[in-house]
Amino acid sequence: MTIAPDRPAGRTHWTDAQLLHALEEVVERELNRHQGVAKEWMPHEYVPWSQGRDFDGLMGGEAWSVEQSRVTDVARVSLVVNLLTEDNLPSYHHEIASMFGRDGAWGTWVHQWTAEEGRHSIVMRDYLLTTRAVDPVALERARMTHMAEGFESDNSHSMLHSVAYVSFQELATRISHRNTGHNSGDPACDRMLARIATDENLHMVFYRNLLKAALEIAPDQAMRAIADVVINFRMPGHSMPGFERAAVQIAVGGIYNLRIHHDDVLQPVLRHLKVMEITGLGPEGLQAQQELGFFLEGLDTQATRFDERQAAILARRQAAQERRAG
C-alpha cells in the first residue's frame, strides 16, 4: 500500500503530527486485522482455584513459605518481574495515549491494547496467589514501590522511536513469558503464560507492520529510530526494585539473556523488515543503518561470551549438586 504524503513539497522531515495522520490508514487496517484474529479468553479459566487456601492475617490461614511453591526458583523470580511489569499498565496507557492520541483508529487501538494487556496482570496475580508461588506480602510491597516511583518511557520524545521500541519490546515480553512457562515446572503456569504470550505476539505484529509502513514513507527517520532503540534498548521494568539482580538470575537460567535478545528478538524483527537491505537512504538513514550493523556485530560477540560464562556457571552448579548428592 502506498501512503500519500501530506507534508509540504520539498520537505524531507516528518513531524510526529504528520506521521500520525499519514499512518492512520495503516493503523485502521492493522486494527481490523488484529480484531479478526485475536481470540477472547477468560483469565479465571487459567487459574487452578482448587489449590487455593487462606493466608495468615485477617483470614487466620497459613503463612506463606517457599516450600509451598511448586514453581522453580528462576521461574519465581521471572514471574515477579513479569507481573510487576504488567502492573504498570496505567503508566503505559498514559504514555501511548499521550503519544498516539485517543481519537480515530489510533485511539481505538490504544484502548483495545490496554484492555487486552489488563488481562495479563489479572491472571498472573490470581495464579501466583492461588498456587502460593510467591510471598504475597513481598509481592504487594514491590508493586507499591514500583508503581509509586512512576514510569517515563525512554522514547516519549518521538513517535517513531515509540513505535520502534514496542515492535521489539512486545516480542521480548512474549519470549520472556514463554521461556518462564517452559522453565516453571508447573503445566498450569506454562499454559497460562503461553496464552499471555499469544497476545504479546499479536501486539508485536501490529507494531511491526506499522513500523514497516513508517520505513516506506520516512525511511531515514525510521532507520534512525530503529538504530537508536536497538542500541539503547531496556525492558520497561528496568526501574523496579531488585531488577538488576533478578535480570542476572533470569539470564543465567536461560529465560532471557543476550543470546536470546539477539537471536530471538532483534534479528526476527529486523529480518522481517529487511532493515539491513534497504537502499536509497539519505545521509541520516545510511549512518543509522551502519551504526546498527556495527552494534549487532558487537552484541553477537557479547552474547557468545555470555554463552561461555553461562555454561561455566551451570557446570559448577551441576558439580556442586552432584557432590551434595554423593
XYZ file of C-alpha atoms in Angstrom:
326
model
C 0.000 0.000 0.000
C 1.307 3.474 -0.866
C 0.556 6.296 1.512
C 0.201 9.742 0.007
C 2.490 12.269 1.669
C 0.844 15.176 3.478
C 3.961 17.251 4.035
C 4.901 20.451 2.199
C 6.590 19.972 -1.153
C 10.333 19.530 -0.832
C 10.240 18.878 2.883
C 12.329 15.894 3.974
C 11.470 15.718 7.679
C 8.157 14.450 9.017
C 6.754 15.814 12.254
C 5.021 13.489 14.696
C 1.671 15.026 13.807
C 2.231 14.425 10.097
C 3.291 10.829 10.718
C 0.287 10.120 12.919
C -2.002 11.418 10.191
C -0.177 9.636 7.374
C -0.227 6.285 9.212
C -3.870 6.475 10.325
C -4.998 4.295 7.418
C -2.381 1.672 8.285
C -3.484 1.684 11.925
C -7.106 1.143 10.881
C -6.145 -1.729 8.596
C -3.977 -3.365 11.256
C -6.658 -2.851 13.893
C -9.225 -4.622 11.715
C -6.777 -7.461 11.057
C -5.962 -7.759 14.758
C -9.600 -7.874 15.805
C -10.193 -10.573 13.215
C -7.524 -12.914 14.611
C -7.475 -12.086 18.355
C -9.415 -14.632 20.390
C -11.418 -13.849 23.506
C -10.192 -15.665 26.613
C -11.093 -15.657 30.294
C -8.390 -15.201 32.932
C -10.261 -17.246 35.526
C -10.078 -20.332 33.308
C -6.290 -20.446 33.618
C -6.152 -20.386 37.427
C -6.199 -23.673 39.451
C -8.558 -22.296 42.084
C -8.864 -25.643 43.877
C -5.256 -25.222 45.059
C -6.092 -22.016 46.940
C -6.411 -21.598 50.687
C -6.441 -18.746 53.189
C -3.301 -16.850 54.091
C -2.480 -15.689 57.604
C -3.729 -12.295 58.748
C -7.385 -11.350 58.752
C -8.444 -14.747 57.412
C -6.432 -16.668 60.021
C -4.954 -19.026 57.457
C -1.472 -20.363 56.828
C 1.533 -18.099 56.395
C 3.418 -18.339 53.107
C 6.714 -20.218 52.859
C 8.781 -21.051 49.825
C 8.282 -24.803 50.292
C 4.607 -24.357 49.359
C 5.507 -23.264 45.828
C 5.771 -25.774 43.013
C 7.466 -23.403 40.550
C 11.235 -23.348 40.125
C 13.354 -20.659 41.749
C 14.243 -18.956 38.467
C 10.617 -19.041 37.314
C 9.527 -17.411 40.588
C 11.961 -14.552 40.022
C 10.840 -14.124 36.420
C 7.142 -14.318 37.306
C 7.527 -11.474 39.782
C 9.445 -9.318 37.273
C 6.884 -10.032 34.562
C 3.921 -9.322 36.831
C 5.341 -6.070 38.175
C 5.954 -5.032 34.575
C 2.344 -5.805 33.658
C 1.153 -3.985 36.796
C 2.453 -0.711 35.397
C -0.208 -0.726 32.674
C -1.762 2.597 33.826
C 1.557 4.329 33.155
C 1.989 2.632 29.788
C -1.545 3.601 28.786
C -0.844 7.208 29.710
C 2.358 7.163 27.645
C 0.849 5.756 24.448
C -2.414 7.680 24.747
C -0.406 10.894 25.093
C 1.724 9.963 22.091
C -0.840 8.397 19.734
C -3.989 10.199 20.852
C -7.432 8.976 21.893
C -9.330 9.642 18.663
C -9.839 7.741 15.441
C -8.121 4.443 14.694
C -5.157 5.364 16.883
C -7.387 5.905 19.905
C -9.338 2.718 19.275
C -6.106 0.745 19.169
C -4.767 2.360 22.343
C -7.854 1.305 24.285
C -8.005 -2.154 22.673
C -4.351 -2.797 23.549
C -4.845 -1.602 27.112
C -7.886 -3.805 27.631
C -6.065 -6.871 26.344
C -2.945 -6.179 28.398
C -5.072 -5.783 31.528
C -5.933 -9.481 31.453
C -2.281 -10.387 31.861
C -1.782 -8.925 35.315
C -5.180 -10.268 36.414
C -4.436 -13.873 35.535
C -0.808 -13.799 36.681
C -1.623 -12.438 40.125
C -4.529 -14.835 40.583
C -2.299 -17.758 39.629
C 0.599 -16.684 41.853
C -1.562 -16.185 44.938
C -3.765 -19.220 44.426
C -0.807 -21.569 43.980
C 1.301 -19.781 46.634
C 4.069 -19.372 44.086
C 5.353 -16.141 45.677
C 5.337 -14.318 49.001
C 2.140 -12.202 48.814
C 3.431 -9.551 51.223
C 6.727 -9.081 49.370
C 4.874 -9.013 46.061
C 2.493 -6.280 47.167
C 5.268 -4.178 48.663
C 7.257 -4.469 45.438
C 4.185 -3.442 43.432
C 3.634 -0.377 45.581
C 7.271 0.680 45.355
C 7.473 0.140 41.613
C 4.272 1.969 40.737
C 4.837 4.789 43.223
C 8.130 5.622 41.516
C 6.296 6.283 38.255
C 7.344 5.458 34.728
C 8.677 7.519 31.862
C 9.434 5.951 28.518
C 12.910 6.345 27.063
C 11.204 7.095 23.742
C 8.464 9.552 24.670
C 10.250 12.268 22.684
C 9.451 10.675 19.337
C 6.513 8.873 17.767
C 8.776 6.803 15.521
C 11.036 5.829 18.408
C 7.966 4.755 20.374
C 6.690 2.558 17.536
C 10.140 1.062 17.005
C 10.509 0.317 20.708
C 7.237 -1.553 21.121
C 7.955 -3.559 17.968
C 10.878 -5.144 19.805
C 9.567 -4.922 23.368
C 6.346 -6.817 22.680
C 8.356 -9.683 21.201
C 10.799 -9.562 24.109
C 7.879 -9.859 26.522
C 6.427 -12.755 24.570
C 9.745 -14.621 24.679
C 10.160 -13.929 28.392
C 6.685 -15.261 29.202
C 7.103 -18.382 27.078
C 10.509 -19.248 28.485
C 9.298 -18.632 32.021
C 6.450 -21.056 31.449
C 8.758 -23.686 29.968
C 11.062 -23.407 32.983
C 8.343 -23.164 35.629
C 7.922 -26.838 36.437
C 4.130 -26.373 36.516
C 1.953 -27.230 33.490
C -0.722 -24.770 34.684
C 1.830 -21.948 34.723
C 3.154 -22.937 31.311
C -0.380 -22.960 29.863
C -1.216 -19.564 31.363
C 1.948 -17.891 30.103
C 1.511 -19.420 26.654
C -1.893 -17.715 26.471
C -0.385 -14.379 27.501
C 2.463 -14.824 25.016
C -0.059 -15.239 22.205
C -1.448 -11.781 22.973
C 2.037 -10.293 23.097
C 2.864 -11.764 19.706
C -0.243 -10.254 18.126
C 0.673 -6.881 19.603
C 4.178 -7.224 18.195
C 2.808 -7.936 14.725
C 0.616 -4.822 14.887
C 3.521 -2.540 15.767
C 5.978 -4.269 13.449
C 3.650 -3.767 10.485
C 3.192 -0.144 11.475
C 6.959 0.282 11.627
C 7.243 -1.256 8.169
C 4.859 1.362 6.801
C 6.870 4.100 8.520
C 10.027 2.829 6.808
C 8.267 3.281 3.470
C 7.239 6.898 3.952
C 10.038 8.203 6.181
C 12.935 5.765 5.696
C 15.707 7.941 7.105
C 13.822 8.910 10.250
C 12.532 5.387 10.797
C 16.011 3.917 10.351
C 17.374 6.402 12.871
C 14.644 5.450 15.311
C 15.290 1.712 14.879
C 19.020 2.117 15.403
C 18.556 4.275 18.498
C 16.042 1.883 20.035
C 18.079 -1.262 19.365
C 21.314 0.263 20.637
C 19.731 1.687 23.804
C 17.072 -0.969 24.435
C 15.862 -1.502 28.006
C 12.929 -3.539 29.233
C 10.125 -1.384 30.712
C 10.600 -2.875 34.189
C 14.238 -1.842 34.485
C 13.481 0.557 37.364
C 11.686 -1.934 39.609
C 13.243 -2.917 42.965
C 15.968 -5.548 42.593
C 15.737 -5.631 38.804
C 19.467 -5.985 38.109
C 19.875 -8.959 40.439
C 16.743 -10.572 39.047
C 17.941 -9.976 35.488
C 21.154 -11.876 36.202
C 19.213 -14.848 37.586
C 16.845 -14.778 34.629
C 19.769 -14.594 32.200
C 21.739 -17.472 33.702
C 18.535 -19.504 33.966
C 18.051 -19.238 30.203
C 14.807 -17.279 30.315
C 16.082 -14.019 28.830
C 19.693 -13.089 28.116
C 21.912 -11.511 25.484
C 21.820 -14.528 23.186
C 18.025 -14.723 23.332
C 17.735 -10.959 22.888
C 19.966 -11.028 19.814
C 18.690 -14.219 18.163
C 15.013 -14.357 19.136
C 14.009 -10.695 19.463
C 16.179 -8.302 17.470
C 17.019 -10.458 14.470
C 13.483 -11.705 13.662
C 12.060 -8.179 13.559
C 14.999 -6.737 11.651
C 14.940 -9.591 9.116
C 11.200 -9.229 8.584
C 11.599 -5.514 7.920
C 14.739 -6.152 5.818
C 16.321 -3.259 7.650
C 19.880 -4.030 6.587
C 18.829 -4.445 2.945
C 17.139 -1.065 2.498
C 18.824 1.072 -0.143
C 18.446 4.658 -1.296
C 18.778 6.116 2.186
C 19.948 9.659 2.798
C 22.947 10.507 4.985
C 20.967 10.212 8.247
C 19.461 6.867 7.375
C 22.679 5.436 5.987
C 24.608 6.395 9.097
C 21.936 4.861 11.325
C 21.969 1.656 9.256
C 25.745 1.413 9.582
C 25.632 2.067 13.327
C 23.020 -0.660 13.679
C 25.161 -3.138 11.768
C 28.222 -2.444 13.915
C 26.162 -2.724 17.086
C 24.657 -6.069 16.107
C 28.099 -7.488 15.386
C 29.306 -6.372 18.803
C 26.193 -7.697 20.515
C 26.650 -11.093 18.898
C 30.209 -11.190 20.254
C 28.976 -10.226 23.727
C 26.299 -12.909 23.520
C 28.907 -15.540 22.670
C 30.958 -14.537 25.700
C 27.859 -14.731 27.855
C 27.101 -18.203 26.481
C 30.535 -19.332 27.640
C 30.125 -17.814 31.115
C 26.641 -19.276 31.438
C 27.888 -22.760 30.530
C 30.665 -22.482 33.127
C 28.250 -21.337 35.853
C 25.789 -24.115 35.112
C 28.596 -26.686 35.072
C 29.771 -25.538 38.507
C 26.228 -25.746 39.834
C 25.780 -29.236 38.467
C 29.062 -30.357 40.005
C 28.057 -28.909 43.371
C 24.712 -30.721 43.237
C 26.428 -33.986 42.444
C 28.856 -33.541 45.348
C 25.962 -32.878 47.745
C 24.058 -35.885 46.424
C 27.105 -38.100 46.759
